[in-house]
JSON list of C-alpha atoms in Angstrom, two decimals:
[
{"chain": "A", "resi": 1, "resn": "UNK", "atom": "CA", "xyz": [-8.21, 27.69, -22.29]},
{"chain": "A", "resi": 2, "resn": "UNK", "atom": "CA", "xyz": [-10.65, 27.69, -19.88]},
{"chain": "A", "resi": 3, "resn": "UNK", "atom": "CA", "xyz": [-13.89, 25.98, -19.62]},
{"chain": "A", "resi": 4, "resn": "UNK", "atom": "CA", "xyz": [-17.62, 27.12, -19.25]},
{"chain": "A", "resi": 5, "resn": "UNK", "atom": "CA", "xyz": [-19.00, 23.84, -17.02]},
{"chain": "A", "resi": 6, "resn": "UNK", "atom": "CA", "xyz": [-18.27, 20.33, -16.44]},
{"chain": "A", "resi": 7, "resn": "UNK", "atom": "CA", "xyz": [-19.24, 17.45, -18.09]},
{"chain": "A", "resi": 8, "resn": "UNK", "atom": "CA", "xyz": [-22.49, 16.65, -19.77]},
{"chain": "A", "resi": 9, "resn": "UNK", "atom": "CA", "xyz": [-23.34, 12.66, -20.09]},
{"chain": "A", "resi": 10, "resn": "UNK", "atom": "CA", "xyz": [-22.33, 11.25, -22.64]},
{"chain": "A", "resi": 11, "resn": "UNK", "atom": "CA", "xyz": [-19.14, 13.89, -23.09]},
{"chain": "A", "resi": 12, "resn": "UNK", "atom": "CA", "xyz": [-15.18, 13.91, -23.65]},
{"chain": "A", "resi": 13, "resn": "UNK", "atom": "CA", "xyz": [-15.04, 16.88, -23.45]},
{"chain": "A", "resi": 14, "resn": "UNK", "atom": "CA", "xyz": [-17.14, 20.54, -21.85]},
{"chain": "A", "resi": 15, "resn": "UNK", "atom": "CA", "xyz": [-16.81, 23.15, -24.17]},
{"chain": "A", "resi": 16, "resn": "UNK", "atom": "CA", "xyz": [-14.85, 26.11, -23.41]},
{"chain": "A", "resi": 17, "resn": "UNK", "atom": "CA", "xyz": [-14.45, 30.43, -22.83]},
{"chain": "A", "resi": 18, "resn": "UNK", "atom": "CA", "xyz": [-13.66, 30.49, -26.01]},
{"chain": "A", "resi": 19, "resn": "UNK", "atom": "CA", "xyz": [-16.75, 29.58, -27.58]},
{"chain": "A", "resi": 20, "resn": "UNK", "atom": "CA", "xyz": [-18.95, 30.72, -24.85]},
{"chain": "A", "resi": 21, "resn": "UNK", "atom": "CA", "xyz": [-17.23, 34.49, -25.83]},
{"chain": "A", "resi": 22, "resn": "UNK", "atom": "CA", "xyz": [-17.86, 34.12, -29.49]},
{"chain": "A", "resi": 23, "resn": "UNK", "atom": "CA", "xyz": [-20.81, 32.86, -29.19]},
{"chain": "A", "resi": 24, "resn": "UNK", "atom": "CA", "xyz": [-22.14, 35.92, -27.39]},
{"chain": "A", "resi": 25, "resn": "UNK", "atom": "CA", "xyz": [-20.92, 38.42, -29.51]},
{"chain": "A", "resi": 26, "resn": "UNK", "atom": "CA", "xyz": [-22.52, 37.47, -32.40]},
{"chain": "A", "resi": 27, "resn": "UNK", "atom": "CA", "xyz": [-25.87, 36.63, -31.10]},
{"chain": "A", "resi": 28, "resn": "UNK", "atom": "CA", "xyz": [-27.88, 37.36, -34.35]},
{"chain": "A", "resi": 29, "resn": "UNK", "atom": "CA", "xyz": [-26.33, 35.32, -35.97]},
{"chain": "A", "resi": 30, "resn": "UNK", "atom": "CA", "xyz": [-26.04, 31.84, -33.09]},
{"chain": "A", "resi": 31, "resn": "UNK", "atom": "CA", "xyz": [-29.67, 32.57, -33.05]},
{"chain": "A", "resi": 32, "resn": "UNK", "atom": "CA", "xyz": [-30.18, 32.56, -37.33]},
{"chain": "A", "resi": 33, "resn": "UNK", "atom": "CA", "xyz": [-28.35, 29.22, -36.95]},
{"chain": "A", "resi": 34, "resn": "UNK", "atom": "CA", "xyz": [-30.02, 27.81, -33.30]},
{"chain": "A", "resi": 35, "resn": "UNK", "atom": "CA", "xyz": [-33.37, 27.87, -36.48]},
{"chain": "A", "resi": 36, "resn": "UNK", "atom": "CA", "xyz": [-31.22, 25.93, -39.53]},
{"chain": "A", "resi": 37, "resn": "UNK", "atom": "CA", "xyz": [-30.39, 23.28, -36.53]},
{"chain": "A", "resi": 38, "resn": "UNK", "atom": "CA", "xyz": [-33.76, 22.92, -34.18]},
{"chain": "A", "resi": 39, "resn": "UNK", "atom": "CA", "xyz": [-35.43, 22.01, -38.52]},
{"chain": "A", "resi": 40, "resn": "UNK", "atom": "CA", "xyz": [-32.00, 19.23, -38.84]},
{"chain": "A", "resi": 41, "resn": "UNK", "atom": "CA", "xyz": [-33.03, 17.66, -35.80]},
{"chain": "A", "resi": 42, "resn": "UNK", "atom": "CA", "xyz": [-36.28, 17.17, -36.71]},
{"chain": "A", "resi": 43, "resn": "UNK", "atom": "CA", "xyz": [-35.79, 16.23, -39.56]},
{"chain": "A", "resi": 44, "resn": "UNK", "atom": "CA", "xyz": [-33.58, 14.11, -38.37]},
{"chain": "A", "resi": 45, "resn": "UNK", "atom": "CA", "xyz": [-36.04, 11.41, -36.45]},
{"chain": "A", "resi": 46, "resn": "UNK", "atom": "CA", "xyz": [-38.32, 12.32, -39.81]},
{"chain": "A", "resi": 47, "resn": "UNK", "atom": "CA", "xyz": [-35.87, 10.27, -41.03]},
{"chain": "A", "resi": 48, "resn": "UNK", "atom": "CA", "xyz": [-35.10, 8.00, -38.82]},
{"chain": "A", "resi": 49, "resn": "UNK", "atom": "CA", "xyz": [-39.08, 7.23, -39.59]},
{"chain": "A", "resi": 50, "resn": "UNK", "atom": "CA", "xyz": [-38.41, 6.96, -42.68]},
{"chain": "A", "resi": 51, "resn": "UNK", "atom": "CA", "xyz": [-36.35, 4.59, -42.67]},
{"chain": "A", "resi": 52, "resn": "UNK", "atom": "CA", "xyz": [-37.70, 2.15, -39.81]},
{"chain": "A", "resi": 53, "resn": "UNK", "atom": "CA", "xyz": [-41.07, 2.47, -40.20]},
{"chain": "A", "resi": 54, "resn": "UNK", "atom": "CA", "xyz": [-42.29, -0.94, -38.78]},
{"chain": "A", "resi": 55, "resn": "UNK", "atom": "CA", "xyz": [-40.59, 0.13, -35.03]},
{"chain": "A", "resi": 56, "resn": "UNK", "atom": "CA", "xyz": [-43.44, 1.20, -33.52]},
{"chain": "A", "resi": 57, "resn": "UNK", "atom": "CA", "xyz": [-41.48, 2.25, -30.51]},
{"chain": "A", "resi": 58, "resn": "UNK", "atom": "CA", "xyz": [-39.46, 4.30, -32.53]},
{"chain": "A", "resi": 59, "resn": "UNK", "atom": "CA", "xyz": [-41.75, 4.94, -34.35]},
{"chain": "A", "resi": 60, "resn": "UNK", "atom": "CA", "xyz": [-43.69, 7.14, -30.89]},
{"chain": "A", "resi": 61, "resn": "UNK", "atom": "CA", "xyz": [-40.36, 9.07, -29.52]},
{"chain": "A", "resi": 62, "resn": "UNK", "atom": "CA", "xyz": [-39.01, 10.11, -32.93]},
{"chain": "A", "resi": 63, "resn": "UNK", "atom": "CA", "xyz": [-42.31, 10.87, -33.67]},
{"chain": "A", "resi": 64, "resn": "UNK", "atom": "CA", "xyz": [-42.61, 13.70, -30.08]},
{"chain": "A", "resi": 65, "resn": "UNK", "atom": "CA", "xyz": [-38.73, 15.09, -30.52]},
{"chain": "A", "resi": 66, "resn": "UNK", "atom": "CA", "xyz": [-39.54, 16.01, -34.08]},
{"chain": "A", "resi": 67, "resn": "UNK", "atom": "CA", "xyz": [-42.09, 17.46, -33.07]},
{"chain": "A", "resi": 68, "resn": "UNK", "atom": "CA", "xyz": [-40.60, 18.95, -30.61]},
{"chain": "A", "resi": 69, "resn": "UNK", "atom": "CA", "xyz": [-37.41, 20.55, -32.79]},
{"chain": "A", "resi": 70, "resn": "UNK", "atom": "CA", "xyz": [-40.35, 22.14, -35.02]},
{"chain": "A", "resi": 71, "resn": "UNK", "atom": "CA", "xyz": [-41.74, 23.95, -32.11]},
{"chain": "A", "resi": 72, "resn": "UNK", "atom": "CA", "xyz": [-38.79, 24.72, -30.89]},
{"chain": "A", "resi": 73, "resn": "UNK", "atom": "CA", "xyz": [-37.48, 26.28, -34.60]},
{"chain": "A", "resi": 74, "resn": "UNK", "atom": "CA", "xyz": [-40.83, 27.99, -34.66]},
{"chain": "A", "resi": 75, "resn": "UNK", "atom": "CA", "xyz": [-39.57, 29.98, -31.10]},
{"chain": "A", "resi": 76, "resn": "UNK", "atom": "CA", "xyz": [-36.42, 31.12, -32.56]},
{"chain": "A", "resi": 77, "resn": "UNK", "atom": "CA", "xyz": [-38.11, 32.23, -36.03]},
{"chain": "A", "resi": 78, "resn": "UNK", "atom": "CA", "xyz": [-40.01, 34.55, -33.19]},
{"chain": "A", "resi": 79, "resn": "UNK", "atom": "CA", "xyz": [-37.29, 35.22, -31.75]},
{"chain": "A", "resi": 80, "resn": "UNK", "atom": "CA", "xyz": [-35.47, 36.78, -34.66]},
{"chain": "A", "resi": 81, "resn": "UNK", "atom": "CA", "xyz": [-38.67, 38.57, -35.31]},
{"chain": "A", "resi": 82, "resn": "UNK", "atom": "CA", "xyz": [-38.40, 39.91, -32.29]},
{"chain": "A", "resi": 83, "resn": "UNK", "atom": "CA", "xyz": [-35.03, 41.49, -32.67]},
{"chain": "A", "resi": 84, "resn": "UNK", "atom": "CA", "xyz": [-35.59, 41.69, -36.24]},
{"chain": "A", "resi": 85, "resn": "UNK", "atom": "CA", "xyz": [-32.91, 39.54, -38.08]},
{"chain": "A", "resi": 86, "resn": "UNK", "atom": "CA", "xyz": [-33.93, 38.56, -41.12]},
{"chain": "A", "resi": 87, "resn": "UNK", "atom": "CA", "xyz": [-34.53, 35.25, -42.59]},
{"chain": "A", "resi": 88, "resn": "UNK", "atom": "CA", "xyz": [-31.44, 33.77, -44.32]},
{"chain": "A", "resi": 89, "resn": "UNK", "atom": "CA", "xyz": [-29.47, 31.03, -45.07]},
{"chain": "A", "resi": 90, "resn": "UNK", "atom": "CA", "xyz": [-25.54, 30.12, -43.05]},
{"chain": "A", "resi": 91, "resn": "UNK", "atom": "CA", "xyz": [-23.29, 28.30, -43.99]},
{"chain": "A", "resi": 92, "resn": "UNK", "atom": "CA", "xyz": [-23.31, 24.91, -41.59]},
{"chain": "A", "resi": 93, "resn": "UNK", "atom": "CA", "xyz": [-20.43, 24.22, -39.48]},
{"chain": "A", "resi": 94, "resn": "UNK", "atom": "CA", "xyz": [-18.00, 20.80, -40.45]},
{"chain": "A", "resi": 95, "resn": "UNK", "atom": "CA", "xyz": [-19.15, 19.51, -36.89]},
{"chain": "A", "resi": 96, "resn": "UNK", "atom": "CA", "xyz": [-22.41, 17.94, -38.36]},
{"chain": "A", "resi": 97, "resn": "UNK", "atom": "CA", "xyz": [-21.93, 16.63, -41.83]},
{"chain": "A", "resi": 98, "resn": "UNK", "atom": "CA", "xyz": [-17.69, 15.22, -39.76]},
{"chain": "A", "resi": 99, "resn": "UNK", "atom": "CA", "xyz": [-20.12, 13.19, -37.13]},
{"chain": "A", "resi": 100, "resn": "UNK", "atom": "CA", "xyz": [-21.81, 11.52, -39.74]},
{"chain": "A", "resi": 101, "resn": "UNK", "atom": "CA", "xyz": [-18.38, 10.64, -41.83]},
{"chain": "A", "resi": 102, "resn": "UNK", "atom": "CA", "xyz": [-18.08, 8.45, -38.44]},
{"chain": "A", "resi": 103, "resn": "UNK", "atom": "CA", "xyz": [-21.59, 6.50, -39.23]},
{"chain": "A", "resi": 104, "resn": "UNK", "atom": "CA", "xyz": [-20.68, 2.68, -40.58]},
{"chain": "A", "resi": 105, "resn": "UNK", "atom": "CA", "xyz": [-22.75, 2.38, -44.01]},
{"chain": "A", "resi": 106, "resn": "UNK", "atom": "CA", "xyz": [-24.22, -1.60, -43.63]},
{"chain": "A", "resi": 107, "resn": "UNK", "atom": "CA", "xyz": [-26.99, -2.06, -40.45]},
{"chain": "A", "resi": 108, "resn": "UNK", "atom": "CA", "xyz": [-27.59, -2.98, -37.58]},
{"chain": "A", "resi": 109, "resn": "UNK", "atom": "CA", "xyz": [-24.60, -0.61, -37.20]},
{"chain": "A", "resi": 110, "resn": "UNK", "atom": "CA", "xyz": [-25.98, 2.16, -38.87]},
{"chain": "A", "resi": 111, "resn": "UNK", "atom": "CA", "xyz": [-29.50, 2.25, -36.97]},
{"chain": "A", "resi": 112, "resn": "UNK", "atom": "CA", "xyz": [-26.82, 2.09, -33.54]},
{"chain": "A", "resi": 113, "resn": "UNK", "atom": "CA", "xyz": [-24.27, 4.72, -35.20]},
{"chain": "A", "resi": 114, "resn": "UNK", "atom": "CA", "xyz": [-27.40, 6.98, -36.66]},
{"chain": "A", "resi": 115, "resn": "UNK", "atom": "CA", "xyz": [-29.30, 7.13, -32.67]},
{"chain": "A", "resi": 116, "resn": "UNK", "atom": "CA", "xyz": [-26.08, 7.77, -30.77]},
{"chain": "A", "resi": 117, "resn": "UNK", "atom": "CA", "xyz": [-24.84, 9.98, -32.77]},
{"chain": "A", "resi": 118, "resn": "UNK", "atom": "CA", "xyz": [-27.71, 11.68, -32.83]},
{"chain": "A", "resi": 119, "resn": "UNK", "atom": "CA", "xyz": [-27.16, 11.81, -28.51]},
{"chain": "A", "resi": 120, "resn": "UNK", "atom": "CA", "xyz": [-24.67, 13.74, -28.71]},
{"chain": "A", "resi": 121, "resn": "UNK", "atom": "CA", "xyz": [-25.42, 16.16, -30.76]},
{"chain": "A", "resi": 122, "resn": "UNK", "atom": "CA", "xyz": [-28.68, 17.60, -28.68]},
{"chain": "A", "resi": 123, "resn": "UNK", "atom": "CA", "xyz": [-25.78, 16.35, -25.94]},
{"chain": "A", "resi": 124, "resn": "UNK", "atom": "CA", "xyz": [-23.33, 19.38, -27.37]},
{"chain": "A", "resi": 125, "resn": "UNK", "atom": "CA", "xyz": [-26.65, 21.56, -27.14]},
{"chain": "A", "resi": 126, "resn": "UNK", "atom": "CA", "xyz": [-28.05, 21.07, -23.88]},
{"chain": "A", "resi": 127, "resn": "UNK", "atom": "CA", "xyz": [-24.61, 21.49, -22.63]},
{"chain": "A", "resi": 128, "resn": "UNK", "atom": "CA", "xyz": [-24.50, 24.96, -24.79]},
{"chain": "A", "resi": 129, "resn": "UNK", "atom": "CA", "xyz": [-28.21, 26.61, -24.35]},
{"chain": "A", "resi": 130, "resn": "UNK", "atom": "CA", "xyz": [-27.18, 26.44, -20.76]},
{"chain": "A", "resi": 131, "resn": "UNK", "atom": "CA", "xyz": [-23.72, 28.21, -20.81]},
{"chain": "A", "resi": 132, "resn": "UNK", "atom": "CA", "xyz": [-25.76, 30.97, -23.16]},
{"chain": "A", "resi": 133, "resn": "UNK", "atom": "CA", "xyz": [-28.56, 30.93, -20.79]},
{"chain": "A", "resi": 134, "resn": "UNK", "atom": "CA", "xyz": [-26.16, 31.31, -17.62]},
{"chain": "A", "resi": 135, "resn": "UNK", "atom": "CA", "xyz": [-23.97, 34.39, -19.59]},
{"chain": "A", "resi": 136, "resn": "UNK", "atom": "CA", "xyz": [-26.00, 36.33, -22.03]},
{"chain": "A", "resi": 137, "resn": "UNK", "atom": "CA", "xyz": [-25.79, 39.64, -20.58]},
{"chain": "A", "resi": 138, "resn": "UNK", "atom": "CA", "xyz": [-30.29, 39.18, -22.21]},
{"chain": "A", "resi": 139, "resn": "UNK", "atom": "CA", "xyz": [-32.04, 37.67, -18.94]},
{"chain": "A", "resi": 140, "resn": "UNK", "atom": "CA", "xyz": [-35.55, 37.27, -21.88]},
{"chain": "A", "resi": 141, "resn": "UNK", "atom": "CA", "xyz": [-33.29, 35.80, -24.48]},
{"chain": "A", "resi": 142, "resn": "UNK", "atom": "CA", "xyz": [-31.39, 33.31, -21.35]},
{"chain": "A", "resi": 143, "resn": "UNK", "atom": "CA", "xyz": [-34.49, 32.86, -19.55]},
{"chain": "A", "resi": 144, "resn": "UNK", "atom": "CA", "xyz": [-35.83, 30.71, -23.46]},
{"chain": "A", "resi": 145, "resn": "UNK", "atom": "CA", "xyz": [-32.47, 29.06, -23.72]},
{"chain": "A", "resi": 146, "resn": "UNK", "atom": "CA", "xyz": [-32.03, 27.68, -20.05]},
{"chain": "A", "resi": 147, "resn": "UNK", "atom": "CA", "xyz": [-36.53, 26.51, -20.72]},
{"chain": "A", "resi": 148, "resn": "UNK", "atom": "CA", "xyz": [-34.60, 24.54, -23.71]},
{"chain": "A", "resi": 149, "resn": "UNK", "atom": "CA", "xyz": [-33.11, 23.05, -21.19]},
{"chain": "A", "resi": 150, "resn": "UNK", "atom": "CA", "xyz": [-34.70, 20.08, -20.71]},
{"chain": "A", "resi": 151, "resn": "UNK", "atom": "CA", "xyz": [-35.96, 19.04, -24.07]},
{"chain": "A", "resi": 152, "resn": "UNK", "atom": "CA", "xyz": [-32.63, 18.83, -25.33]},
{"chain": "A", "resi": 153, "resn": "UNK", "atom": "CA", "xyz": [-31.58, 16.52, -21.98]},
{"chain": "A", "resi": 154, "resn": "UNK", "atom": "CA", "xyz": [-35.01, 14.20, -22.79]},
{"chain": "A", "resi": 155, "resn": "UNK", "atom": "CA", "xyz": [-33.94, 13.84, -26.39]},
{"chain": "A", "resi": 156, "resn": "UNK", "atom": "CA", "xyz": [-30.86, 12.25, -25.86]},
{"chain": "A", "resi": 157, "resn": "UNK", "atom": "CA", "xyz": [-31.55, 10.36, -22.78]},
{"chain": "A", "resi": 158, "resn": "UNK", "atom": "CA", "xyz": [-34.47, 8.94, -25.64]},
{"chain": "A", "resi": 159, "resn": "UNK", "atom": "CA", "xyz": [-31.89, 8.40, -28.03]},
{"chain": "A", "resi": 160, "resn": "UNK", "atom": "CA", "xyz": [-30.30, 6.93, -25.71]},
{"chain": "A", "resi": 161, "resn": "UNK", "atom": "CA", "xyz": [-32.57, 4.65, -24.15]},
{"chain": "A", "resi": 162, "resn": "UNK", "atom": "CA", "xyz": [-33.61, 3.40, -28.08]},
{"chain": "A", "resi": 163, "resn": "UNK", "atom": "CA", "xyz": [-30.05, 3.04, -28.75]},
{"chain": "A", "resi": 164, "resn": "UNK", "atom": "CA", "xyz": [-30.02, 0.49, -25.84]},
{"chain": "A", "resi": 165, "resn": "UNK", "atom": "CA", "xyz": [-33.75, -1.08, -26.34]},
{"chain": "A", "resi": 166, "resn": "UNK", "atom": "CA", "xyz": [-32.19, -2.13, -29.44]},
{"chain": "A", "resi": 167, "resn": "UNK", "atom": "CA", "xyz": [-28.82, -3.39, -29.22]},
{"chain": "A", "resi": 168, "resn": "UNK", "atom": "CA", "xyz": [-26.50, -5.30, -26.56]},
{"chain": "A", "resi": 169, "resn": "UNK", "atom": "CA", "xyz": [-25.65, -2.54, -24.07]},
{"chain": "A", "resi": 170, "resn": "UNK", "atom": "CA", "xyz": [-21.12, -3.24, -24.25]},
{"chain": "A", "resi": 171, "resn": "UNK", "atom": "CA", "xyz": [-21.62, -2.26, -28.25]},
{"chain": "A", "resi": 172, "resn": "UNK", "atom": "CA", "xyz": [-23.65, 0.37, -27.36]},
{"chain": "A", "resi": 173, "resn": "UNK", "atom": "CA", "xyz": [-20.98, 1.63, -24.33]},
{"chain": "A", "resi": 174, "resn": "UNK", "atom": "CA", "xyz": [-17.98, 0.90, -26.73]},
{"chain": "A", "resi": 175, "resn": "UNK", "atom": "CA", "xyz": [-19.23, 2.43, -30.06]},
{"chain": "A", "resi": 176, "resn": "UNK", "atom": "CA", "xyz": [-20.01, 6.24, -27.39]},
{"chain": "A", "resi": 177, "resn": "UNK", "atom": "CA", "xyz": [-16.30, 5.97, -26.56]},
{"chain": "A", "resi": 178, "resn": "UNK", "atom": "CA", "xyz": [-15.53, 6.03, -29.99]},
{"chain": "A", "resi": 179, "resn": "UNK", "atom": "CA", "xyz": [-17.93, 8.77, -31.03]},
{"chain": "A", "resi": 180, "resn": "UNK", "atom": "CA", "xyz": [-17.48, 10.74, -28.59]},
{"chain": "A", "resi": 181, "resn": "UNK", "atom": "CA", "xyz": [-14.18, 10.82, -28.68]},
{"chain": "A", "resi": 182, "resn": "UNK", "atom": "CA", "xyz": [-13.97, 11.86, -32.42]},
{"chain": "A", "resi": 183, "resn": "UNK", "atom": "CA", "xyz": [-17.11, 14.94, -31.36]},
{"chain": "A", "resi": 184, "resn": "UNK", "atom": "CA", "xyz": [-15.15, 16.36, -29.25]},
{"chain": "A", "resi": 185, "resn": "UNK", "atom": "CA", "xyz": [-11.83, 16.23, -31.82]},
{"chain": "A", "resi": 186, "resn": "UNK", "atom": "CA", "xyz": [-13.75, 18.32, -33.87]},
{"chain": "A", "resi": 187, "resn": "UNK", "atom": "CA", "xyz": [-14.76, 20.92, -32.15]},
{"chain": "A", "resi": 188, "resn": "UNK", "atom": "CA", "xyz": [-11.42, 20.50, -30.77]},
{"chain": "A", "resi": 189, "resn": "UNK", "atom": "CA", "xyz": [-10.38, 24.19, -32.60]},
{"chain": "A", "resi": 190, "resn": "UNK", "atom": "CA", "xyz": [-12.84, 26.73, -32.65]},
{"chain": "A", "resi": 191, "resn": "UNK", "atom": "CA", "xyz": [-14.72, 26.83, -35.90]},
{"chain": "A", "resi": 192, "resn": "UNK", "atom": "CA", "xyz": [-13.82, 31.06, -37.22]},
{"chain": "A", "resi": 193, "resn": "UNK", "atom": "CA", "xyz": [-17.20, 31.58, -37.59]},
{"chain": "A", "resi": 194, "resn": "UNK", "atom": "CA", "xyz": [-19.66, 31.32, -34.98]},
{"chain": "A", "resi": 195, "resn": "UNK", "atom": "CA", "xyz": [-22.80, 29.05, -35.15]},
{"chain": "A", "resi": 196, "resn": "UNK", "atom": "CA", "xyz": [-24.00, 26.20, -31.66]},
{"chain": "A", "resi": 197, "resn": "UNK", "atom": "CA", "xyz": [-22.13, 23.56, -33.15]},
{"chain": "A", "resi": 198, "resn": "UNK", "atom": "CA", "xyz": [-18.54, 25.26, -33.76]}
]
């Protein structure tokens, strides 16, 4: 199966065209899942703020991310309303849970892993929103996704900088390789239900 794009920084393997085809055949479901992804991303940033409340630089960076994620959540919900799609819960794909299984429970390893897992999720989101922007036949929706790409890139860069600012670069690089390989393995088989991270 051919790939849809060049590999984004941090990601081992690019998304395959079968995901693009699945997503474009189920745009409303992808939008519903996208809304949930934005809400969860804001929650992750807030959770880190709560876990490390004395880390001023971390709080500053993640407050900005949480605010942007909530703004995107509102924007996606506007698209759902515009398309007449009622809000409803979706079963999440295994992607997030399987990535969280990679996070080591003891500090300081836990902090490093959460920051890098968050960077990988944002990198994959950046890539896939770019694919939607490139291939979506609805020009307005494609423009919307193109507008979100810069934020996603900034977010994965922010998580990376937080990691390298708190841990030795060699340790960060080695652990990122391990987690990126796990992330790629999780996506090796397309999830049968269309999702942003299926």
